């Protein structure tokens, strides 16, 4: 039992290494580089998938895998990896998404032939997957940080892959700075843990919080929240995310939004549930509040954005918020000593984590196919693609239904679990703080409904109606491998939606490790298709049952048709245009128009700015040219980051006076410093 | 399976048959209150029959989604109809979903209908979709919060369980949290079914339409399915309100005698609520679109107060 996952894991790691090297070595031969690097990544991801599944369905002994795969001369730095249930679960996420993305990349990378170096893309892509895998399985804080930085650096090179565009360079720098602020916080956090345990091994960190003073524990909580929060993209640390994710190549965007931001979730789960011991109440409350705010603001900004990929990036912020709501509720239950409820909330969060990886991956791949075909990401120039790329449209629709948390797909299942944990939390806890559960539930409802509105916009404007530009009119269906990658993720979304009872047992070892309970039996009602919230009385749902009922009821409308409407004809005609002879694409609703009511309702947040300039011929009714401009304020940039940036620049400018470049001045500095030190020591 | 089969068939038939009648009653009463004679109460049946037999004209720009939407909408609303307790505390599909599944399935139907509004490339359809999604987005928190309030009291999201708990309390209708949640859900009902302060179901001006604008391009059989679904949605939401807040007369099981008695009570309660809807429709003018959020945030605040009072008056 122990041998197989270890073998598969070793194969995975070597697969990524070989893929990266092959990409670099064959960079002059594009086709070969494409085939080798992404082929190798496909096989490696398959291996990782196998390893994680074997571990999660196997018995507890399969988690004793731990080995040092390199000797190191540096003290404390040990290249040791361990596959425990939490690591195995995140390995499952990175591998399943990696598999679909690598298959997709075969076709997608062809778009770069002759323009940029496909081999370099393949190399960095493999390196990113390798680093992320290491982050999830590292068993030593030092090694974790090394992998973390490797992940951040490779991601930077992929974000700036199309560095000819100033947009990409700018986003890269922003990402680089934010990422390192986060890493700084994480390093400080680990130093606090190191002080308490005397080592860097994750084993030694287990339940370490009990032995730390309350102040240090809280400091560690906040440092890790900020550090991992930057990576996960929680509000207000999110500003790099909508800038960096869209400019990367689409297969990488999917990886960034699907997996890399989940490394923040992995870090938070690892630290809070494994290391820091029983939490005080305010930790959970903080996480729940941060999650609710991130979810709501993420979706509101997504609604206002008409760049297809940036819209998806904002939705990542929303979904990270929903995941944090689950984790926050779990922390609160852990404080109140309700391990069963805690496990349900944790499962809700982590179920949403894998769901988000799948449907966000799918949506980014769809957006990539659209960009590939129509050469634009601006929704206002798209439209009518459902007729030109029917399969891509179908897969994108599945992703849109899933992310909008509509039954019967996977987003609904994980949000249902989140709602149920929030609801039961009210009954399970005392004090006034329990009011936070229904309030955040209502915010989640608002978020969900706004997400549905946003995806009506995203799908409706991009794929339906008439094409709004020549490029959109000339768009063509994506290549077979790209479709295969999307199909794989669509099937996974449907599977996790319809068969949660078959998937939930995979969480048992995980909740056992972190909270000491296994609840998949309580969640799966007898009969196999009904999901219950810890008890049949508390609420049940069955997505499969709903689907089957729909199939059984389908004969009703069909019978109506056959019985009454057989003789009725069906003809095609013009859309009603108030009697005008033609209906031009300009007459359709635009994405800006679609989101206008919400822009007005939430104007306190958006502070919309619009300017209309018109030049008239002779009468105010016949304008010659009209210029319309509309944008919203990016509140966090304008209110927090820009003042901060100005402050830093101003301070640096003042500091510059010290560094005048004269040798005498520097000598004086040294002398004064020495003198001060001498006085201090006396 | 057999004991479940008869209730399932009975409730399916009840939802399908009662929904157009209820719509007809509301239309007729509204006309009476405005000193008009009004169409007969069974006019919606004739309309449906006519639509089903008519030829269809589909827009040249529409895709397969446009044809699939009526079926998705019809089936999702019908399934919701089987999840809501009508005559008995035990709805046929009680294991397949409770309050959250009801909200989710209604949202699924709305999602597809809004897409179908955009599909024929008409500005009216897009406008309808945009407004529908906006209004439902701000109605959703109020709806969820008021359902949370009753679900917390019952300790369950299972609608049968909720109705059972309320029926067990002797003076539930005097409970302030119940009254406040009822008021909130009533406002949400007006918004979700496109009633007057929010949307005007009788308007003929495209620019003022919400629901009607979305379905402007539908005709024939598809229009029949959509109109039928809209009336079923209205029936389901009204059922939800009357049975959660006034469960009087509801049967505990599916025996013929108790179901017959429950049917009488059920129809009586529905007629009372329809009367309230008609009164609100007749005595109020339609709100400007951007006043609607005020109304719905009032509903949200009512629901939040309802929640607070469950906490205070426990």
mmCIF file of N, CA and C in Angstrom, chain B residues 118-212:
data_model
loop_
_atom_site.group_PDB
_atom_site.id
_atom_site.type_symbol
_atom_site.label_atom_id
_atom_site.label_comp_id
_atom_site.label_asym_id
_atom_site.label_seq_id
_atom_site.Cartn_x
_atom_site.Cartn_y
_atom_site.Cartn_z
ATOM 1 N N UNK B 118 -31.720 37.368 -23.707
ATOM 2 C CA UNK B 118 -30.626 37.970 -24.473
ATOM 3 C C UNK B 118 -30.464 37.331 -25.845
ATOM 4 N N UNK B 119 -30.920 36.083 -25.964
ATOM 5 C CA UNK B 119 -30.589 35.288 -27.150
ATOM 6 C C UNK B 119 -31.067 35.862 -28.478
ATOM 7 N N UNK B 120 -32.301 36.399 -28.579
ATOM 8 C CA UNK B 120 -32.734 36.843 -29.920
ATOM 9 C C UNK B 120 -32.166 38.188 -30.347
ATOM 10 N N UNK B 121 -31.184 38.738 -29.647
ATOM 11 C CA UNK B 121 -30.493 39.958 -30.065
ATOM 12 C C UNK B 121 -31.383 41.183 -30.019
ATOM 13 N N UNK B 122 -32.433 41.153 -29.211
ATOM 14 C CA UNK B 122 -33.300 42.309 -29.125
ATOM 15 C C UNK B 122 -32.954 43.135 -27.887
ATOM 16 N N UNK B 123 -33.080 44.444 -27.998
ATOM 17 C CA UNK B 123 -32.746 45.298 -26.856
ATOM 18 C C UNK B 123 -33.739 45.096 -25.725
ATOM 19 N N UNK B 124 -35.007 44.813 -26.073
ATOM 20 C CA UNK B 124 -36.018 44.647 -25.027
ATOM 21 C C UNK B 124 -35.716 43.431 -24.162
ATOM 22 N N UNK B 125 -35.355 42.344 -24.820
ATOM 23 C CA UNK B 125 -35.039 41.126 -24.082
ATOM 24 C C UNK B 125 -33.887 41.353 -23.123
ATOM 25 N N UNK B 126 -32.853 42.026 -23.617
ATOM 26 C CA UNK B 126 -31.698 42.295 -22.764
ATOM 27 C C UNK B 126 -32.069 43.148 -21.576
ATOM 28 N N UNK B 127 -32.936 44.131 -21.853
ATOM 29 C CA UNK B 127 -33.365 45.015 -20.780
ATOM 30 C C UNK B 127 -34.136 44.237 -19.726
ATOM 31 N N UNK B 128 -35.037 43.372 -20.186
ATOM 32 C CA UNK B 128 -35.803 42.547 -19.255
ATOM 33 C C UNK B 128 -34.889 41.672 -18.426
ATOM 34 N N UNK B 129 -33.922 41.024 -19.087
ATOM 35 C CA UNK B 129 -33.013 40.132 -18.368
ATOM 36 C C UNK B 129 -32.233 40.893 -17.325
ATOM 37 N N UNK B 130 -31.719 42.050 -17.734
ATOM 38 C CA UNK B 130 -30.909 42.832 -16.811
ATOM 39 C C UNK B 130 -31.707 43.218 -15.579
ATOM 40 N N UNK B 131 -32.941 43.681 -15.813
ATOM 41 C CA UNK B 131 -33.756 44.116 -14.678
ATOM 42 C C UNK B 131 -34.178 42.940 -13.816
ATOM 43 N N UNK B 132 -34.546 41.844 -14.464
ATOM 44 C CA UNK B 132 -34.968 40.667 -13.704
ATOM 45 C C UNK B 132 -33.843 40.185 -12.788
ATOM 46 N N UNK B 133 -32.628 40.101 -13.336
ATOM 47 C CA UNK B 133 -31.517 39.605 -12.528
ATOM 48 C C UNK B 133 -31.184 40.591 -11.410
ATOM 49 N N UNK B 134 -31.307 41.892 -11.695
ATOM 50 C CA UNK B 134 -31.037 42.888 -10.657
ATOM 51 C C UNK B 134 -32.021 42.755 -9.506
ATOM 52 N N UNK B 135 -33.303 42.710 -9.869
ATOM 53 C CA UNK B 135 -34.331 42.694 -8.821
ATOM 54 C C UNK B 135 -34.250 41.394 -8.030
ATOM 55 N N UNK B 136 -34.031 40.284 -8.733
ATOM 56 C CA UNK B 136 -33.962 39.032 -7.984
ATOM 57 C C UNK B 136 -32.724 39.017 -7.094
ATOM 58 N N UNK B 137 -31.652 39.672 -7.549
ATOM 59 C CA UNK B 137 -30.434 39.684 -6.718
ATOM 60 C C UNK B 137 -30.683 40.434 -5.416
ATOM 61 N N UNK B 138 -31.421 41.543 -5.481
ATOM 62 C CA UNK B 138 -31.625 42.256 -4.219
ATOM 63 C C UNK B 138 -32.790 41.674 -3.435
ATOM 64 N N UNK B 139 -33.647 40.874 -4.081
ATOM 65 C CA UNK B 139 -34.716 40.217 -3.327
ATOM 66 C C UNK B 139 -34.196 38.982 -2.595
ATOM 67 N N UNK B 140 -33.139 38.386 -3.142
ATOM 68 C CA UNK B 140 -32.660 37.102 -2.617
ATOM 69 C C UNK B 140 -32.246 37.154 -1.143
ATOM 70 N N UNK B 141 -31.467 38.163 -0.697
ATOM 71 C CA UNK B 141 -31.093 38.151 0.728
ATOM 72 C C UNK B 141 -32.302 38.237 1.648
ATOM 73 N N UNK B 142 -33.309 39.040 1.276
ATOM 74 C CA UNK B 142 -34.496 39.140 2.126
ATOM 75 C C UNK B 142 -35.199 37.795 2.205
ATOM 76 N N UNK B 143 -35.294 37.128 1.042
ATOM 77 C CA UNK B 143 -35.957 35.826 1.003
ATOM 78 C C UNK B 143 -35.185 34.822 1.849
ATOM 79 N N UNK B 144 -33.859 34.807 1.676
ATOM 80 C CA UNK B 144 -33.049 33.832 2.398
ATOM 81 C C UNK B 144 -33.108 34.089 3.896
ATOM 82 N N UNK B 145 -33.069 35.367 4.270
ATOM 83 C CA UNK B 145 -33.061 35.682 5.699
ATOM 84 C C UNK B 145 -34.394 35.309 6.339
ATOM 85 N N UNK B 146 -35.523 35.556 5.634
ATOM 86 C CA UNK B 146 -36.799 35.209 6.277
ATOM 87 C C UNK B 146 -36.961 33.690 6.332
ATOM 88 N N UNK B 147 -36.438 32.991 5.317
ATOM 89 C CA UNK B 147 -36.513 31.532 5.387
ATOM 90 C C UNK B 147 -35.590 31.003 6.484
ATOM 91 N N UNK B 148 -34.431 31.668 6.636
ATOM 92 C CA UNK B 148 -33.525 31.295 7.729
ATOM 93 C C UNK B 148 -34.249 31.425 9.066
ATOM 94 N N UNK B 149 -35.038 32.503 9.210
ATOM 95 C CA UNK B 149 -35.711 32.742 10.485
ATOM 96 C C UNK B 149 -36.633 31.579 10.847
ATOM 97 N N UNK B 150 -37.466 31.171 9.876
ATOM 98 C CA UNK B 150 -38.369 30.055 10.196
ATOM 99 C C UNK B 150 -37.592 28.747 10.302
ATOM 100 N N UNK B 151 -36.517 28.623 9.494
ATOM 101 C CA UNK B 151 -35.737 27.390 9.545
ATOM 102 C C UNK B 151 -35.026 27.257 10.882
ATOM 103 N N UNK B 152 -34.591 28.375 11.445
ATOM 104 C CA UNK B 152 -33.915 28.330 12.743
ATOM 105 C C UNK B 152 -34.899 27.899 13.827
ATOM 106 N N UNK B 153 -36.121 28.441 13.755
ATOM 107 C CA UNK B 153 -37.123 28.047 14.752
ATOM 108 C C UNK B 153 -37.397 26.551 14.674
ATOM 109 N N UNK B 154 -37.457 26.040 13.432
ATOM 110 C CA UNK B 154 -37.766 24.627 13.267
ATOM 111 C C UNK B 154 -36.527 23.754 13.389
ATOM 112 N N UNK B 155 -35.356 24.354 13.337
ATOM 113 C CA UNK B 155 -34.119 23.574 13.365
ATOM 114 C C UNK B 155 -33.927 22.751 12.116
ATOM 115 N N UNK B 156 -34.497 23.185 11.001
ATOM 116 C CA UNK B 156 -34.411 22.379 9.784
ATOM 117 C C UNK B 156 -34.699 23.235 8.566
ATOM 118 N N UNK B 157 -34.099 22.874 7.434
ATOM 119 C CA UNK B 157 -34.461 23.537 6.180
ATOM 120 C C UNK B 157 -35.491 22.726 5.419
ATOM 121 N N UNK B 158 -35.879 21.594 5.994
ATOM 122 C CA UNK B 158 -36.885 20.752 5.364
ATOM 123 C C UNK B 158 -38.247 21.428 5.508
ATOM 124 N N UNK B 159 -38.897 21.719 4.381
ATOM 125 C CA UNK B 159 -40.123 22.513 4.450
ATOM 126 C C UNK B 159 -41.220 21.799 5.223
ATOM 127 N N UNK B 160 -41.310 20.476 5.067
ATOM 128 C CA UNK B 160 -42.303 19.715 5.812
ATOM 129 C C UNK B 160 -42.085 19.863 7.301
ATOM 130 N N UNK B 161 -40.812 19.805 7.699
ATOM 131 C CA UNK B 161 -40.462 19.931 9.110
ATOM 132 C C UNK B 161 -40.827 21.321 9.635
ATOM 133 N N UNK B 162 -40.570 22.338 8.803
ATOM 134 C CA UNK B 162 -40.884 23.711 9.206
ATOM 135 C C UNK B 162 -42.389 23.860 9.439
ATOM 136 N N UNK B 163 -43.174 23.370 8.462
ATOM 137 C CA UNK B 163 -44.630 23.486 8.577
ATOM 138 C C UNK B 163 -45.118 22.715 9.803
ATOM 139 N N UNK B 164 -44.523 21.543 10.018
ATOM 140 C CA UNK B 164 -44.919 20.726 11.159
ATOM 141 C C UNK B 164 -44.667 21.477 12.465
ATOM 142 N N UNK B 165 -43.490 22.117 12.578
ATOM 143 C CA UNK B 165 -43.158 22.842 13.805
ATOM 144 C C UNK B 165 -44.131 23.986 14.042
ATOM 145 N N UNK B 166 -44.403 24.749 12.960
ATOM 146 C CA UNK B 166 -45.294 25.894 13.121
ATOM 147 C C UNK B 166 -46.698 25.420 13.480
ATOM 148 N N UNK B 167 -47.138 24.329 12.827
ATOM 149 C CA UNK B 167 -48.477 23.810 13.110
ATOM 150 C C UNK B 167 -48.582 23.354 14.562
ATOM 151 N N UNK B 168 -47.447 22.938 15.141
ATOM 152 C CA UNK B 168 -47.460 22.464 16.512
ATOM 153 C C UNK B 168 -47.584 23.582 17.534
ATOM 154 N N UNK B 169 -47.169 24.803 17.149
ATOM 155 C CA UNK B 169 -47.267 25.912 18.096
ATOM 156 C C UNK B 169 -48.683 26.448 18.063
ATOM 157 N N UNK B 170 -49.238 26.748 19.239
ATOM 158 C CA UNK B 170 -50.656 27.119 19.263
ATOM 159 C C UNK B 170 -50.867 28.536 18.722
ATOM 160 N N UNK B 171 -49.998 29.464 19.078
ATOM 161 C CA UNK B 171 -50.245 30.847 18.666
ATOM 162 C C UNK B 171 -49.091 31.366 17.803
ATOM 163 N N UNK B 172 -48.696 30.561 16.829
ATOM 164 C CA UNK B 172 -47.539 30.933 16.010
ATOM 165 C C UNK B 172 -47.770 32.251 15.296
ATOM 166 N N UNK B 173 -49.032 32.505 14.886
ATOM 167 C CA UNK B 173 -49.260 33.711 14.079
ATOM 168 C C UNK B 173 -49.153 34.982 14.905
ATOM 169 N N UNK B 174 -49.103 34.813 16.246
ATOM 170 C CA UNK B 174 -48.910 36.006 17.076
ATOM 171 C C UNK B 174 -47.441 36.263 17.371
ATOM 172 N N UNK B 175 -46.609 35.316 17.010
ATOM 173 C CA UNK B 175 -45.175 35.443 17.261
ATOM 174 C C UNK B 175 -44.610 36.582 16.421
ATOM 175 N N UNK B 176 -44.001 37.584 17.054
ATOM 176 C CA UNK B 176 -43.529 38.735 16.250
ATOM 177 C C UNK B 176 -42.558 38.340 15.156
ATOM 178 N N UNK B 177 -41.686 37.372 15.424
ATOM 179 C CA UNK B 177 -40.717 37.019 14.392
ATOM 180 C C UNK B 177 -41.441 36.439 13.184
ATOM 181 N N UNK B 178 -42.525 35.699 13.444
ATOM 182 C CA UNK B 178 -43.294 35.141 12.341
ATOM 183 C C UNK B 178 -43.958 36.215 11.513
ATOM 184 N N UNK B 179 -44.535 37.194 12.226
ATOM 185 C CA UNK B 179 -45.236 38.252 11.512
ATOM 186 C C UNK B 179 -44.269 39.051 10.641
ATOM 187 N N UNK B 180 -43.095 39.349 11.208
ATOM 188 C CA UNK B 180 -42.122 40.141 10.454
ATOM 189 C C UNK B 180 -41.615 39.354 9.254
ATOM 190 N N UNK B 181 -41.328 38.072 9.462
ATOM 191 C CA UNK B 181 -40.850 37.255 8.341
ATOM 192 C C UNK B 181 -41.928 37.139 7.279
ATOM 193 N N UNK B 182 -43.196 37.060 7.722
ATOM 194 C CA UNK B 182 -44.297 37.001 6.761
ATOM 195 C C UNK B 182 -44.335 38.265 5.908
ATOM 196 N N UNK B 183 -44.207 39.408 6.588
ATOM 197 C CA UNK B 183 -44.244 40.670 5.842
ATOM 198 C C UNK B 183 -43.110 40.724 4.820
ATOM 199 N N UNK B 184 -41.915 40.288 5.255
ATOM 200 C CA UNK B 184 -40.770 40.308 4.338
ATOM 201 C C UNK B 184 -41.027 39.401 3.144
ATOM 202 N N UNK B 185 -41.514 38.194 3.410
ATOM 203 C CA UNK B 185 -41.729 37.253 2.306
ATOM 204 C C UNK B 185 -42.844 37.728 1.384
ATOM 205 N N UNK B 186 -43.821 38.450 1.931
ATOM 206 C CA UNK B 186 -44.902 38.945 1.088
ATOM 207 C C UNK B 186 -44.354 39.953 0.070
ATOM 208 N N UNK B 187 -43.450 40.815 0.534
ATOM 209 C CA UNK B 187 -42.837 41.777 -0.401
ATOM 210 C C UNK B 187 -42.022 41.036 -1.452
ATOM 211 N N UNK B 188 -41.275 40.028 -0.991
ATOM 212 C CA UNK B 188 -40.483 39.246 -1.934
ATOM 213 C C UNK B 188 -41.393 38.564 -2.952
ATOM 214 N N UNK B 189 -42.566 38.097 -2.481
ATOM 215 C CA UNK B 189 -43.520 37.454 -3.397
ATOM 216 C C UNK B 189 -43.924 38.412 -4.500
ATOM 217 N N UNK B 190 -44.219 39.665 -4.115
ATOM 218 C CA UNK B 190 -44.624 40.651 -5.117
ATOM 219 C C UNK B 190 -43.508 40.852 -6.149
ATOM 220 N N UNK B 191 -42.248 40.890 -5.652
ATOM 221 C CA UNK B 191 -41.134 41.116 -6.578
ATOM 222 C C UNK B 191 -40.910 39.893 -7.461
ATOM 223 N N UNK B 192 -40.955 38.714 -6.856
ATOM 224 C CA UNK B 192 -40.588 37.507 -7.597
ATOM 225 C C UNK B 192 -41.645 37.122 -8.627
ATOM 226 N N UNK B 193 -42.915 37.463 -8.372
ATOM 227 C CA UNK B 193 -43.948 37.086 -9.332
ATOM 228 C C UNK B 193 -44.301 38.236 -10.254
ATOM 229 N N UNK B 194 -43.526 39.316 -10.188
ATOM 230 C CA UNK B 194 -43.749 40.425 -11.114
ATOM 231 C C UNK B 194 -45.066 41.130 -10.879
ATOM 232 N N UNK B 195 -45.369 41.447 -9.627
ATOM 233 C CA UNK B 195 -46.630 42.115 -9.302
ATOM 234 C C UNK B 195 -46.430 43.626 -9.205
ATOM 235 N N UNK B 196 -47.509 44.364 -9.008
ATOM 236 C CA UNK B 196 -47.495 45.773 -9.345
ATOM 237 C C UNK B 196 -46.444 46.698 -8.747
ATOM 238 N N UNK B 197 -46.199 46.759 -7.487
ATOM 239 C CA UNK B 197 -45.242 47.837 -7.165
ATOM 240 C C UNK B 197 -43.893 47.634 -7.841
ATOM 241 N N UNK B 198 -43.617 46.399 -8.279
ATOM 242 C CA UNK B 198 -42.316 46.093 -8.874
ATOM 243 C C UNK B 198 -42.397 46.005 -10.393
ATOM 244 N N UNK B 199 -43.350 45.235 -10.881
ATOM 245 C CA UNK B 199 -43.480 45.022 -12.319
ATOM 246 C C UNK B 199 -44.974 45.012 -12.614
ATOM 247 N N UNK B 200 -45.366 45.394 -13.812
ATOM 248 C CA UNK B 200 -46.788 45.374 -14.135
ATOM 249 C C UNK B 200 -47.068 44.240 -15.113
ATOM 250 N N UNK B 201 -47.798 43.200 -14.664
ATOM 251 C CA UNK B 201 -48.021 42.071 -15.561
ATOM 252 C C UNK B 201 -48.917 42.429 -16.742
ATOM 253 N N UNK B 202 -49.643 43.547 -16.670
ATOM 254 C CA UNK B 202 -50.603 43.862 -17.724
ATOM 255 C C UNK B 202 -50.081 44.914 -18.689
ATOM 256 N N UNK B 203 -48.823 45.325 -18.543
ATOM 257 C CA UNK B 203 -48.362 46.454 -19.347
ATOM 258 C C UNK B 203 -48.175 46.058 -20.812
ATOM 259 N N UNK B 204 -48.334 47.030 -21.699
ATOM 260 C CA UNK B 204 -48.071 46.779 -23.109
ATOM 261 C C UNK B 204 -46.940 47.646 -23.616
ATOM 262 N N UNK B 205 -46.272 48.352 -22.717
ATOM 263 C CA UNK B 205 -45.157 49.190 -23.124
ATOM 264 C C UNK B 205 -43.862 48.432 -22.900
ATOM 265 N N UNK B 206 -43.112 48.192 -23.980
ATOM 266 C CA UNK B 206 -41.910 47.379 -23.853
ATOM 267 C C UNK B 206 -40.925 47.956 -22.849
ATOM 268 N N UNK B 207 -40.847 49.306 -22.811
ATOM 269 C CA UNK B 207 -39.826 49.908 -21.977
ATOM 270 C C UNK B 207 -40.111 49.750 -20.498
ATOM 271 N N UNK B 208 -41.359 49.433 -20.155
ATOM 272 C CA UNK B 208 -41.695 49.305 -18.742
ATOM 273 C C UNK B 208 -41.688 47.849 -18.295
ATOM 274 N N UNK B 209 -41.536 46.953 -19.238
ATOM 275 C CA UNK B 209 -41.682 45.544 -18.900
ATOM 276 C C UNK B 209 -40.436 44.995 -18.208
ATOM 277 N N UNK B 210 -40.639 43.976 -17.411
ATOM 278 C CA UNK B 210 -39.499 43.215 -16.903
ATOM 279 C C UNK B 210 -39.655 41.767 -17.378
ATOM 280 N N UNK B 211 -40.606 41.058 -16.742
ATOM 281 C CA UNK B 211 -40.807 39.667 -17.143
ATOM 282 C C UNK B 211 -41.283 39.580 -18.590
ATOM 283 N N UNK B 212 -42.252 40.426 -18.938
ATOM 284 C CA UNK B 212 -42.826 40.356 -20.278
ATOM 285 C C UNK B 212 -41.784 40.672 -21.352
#
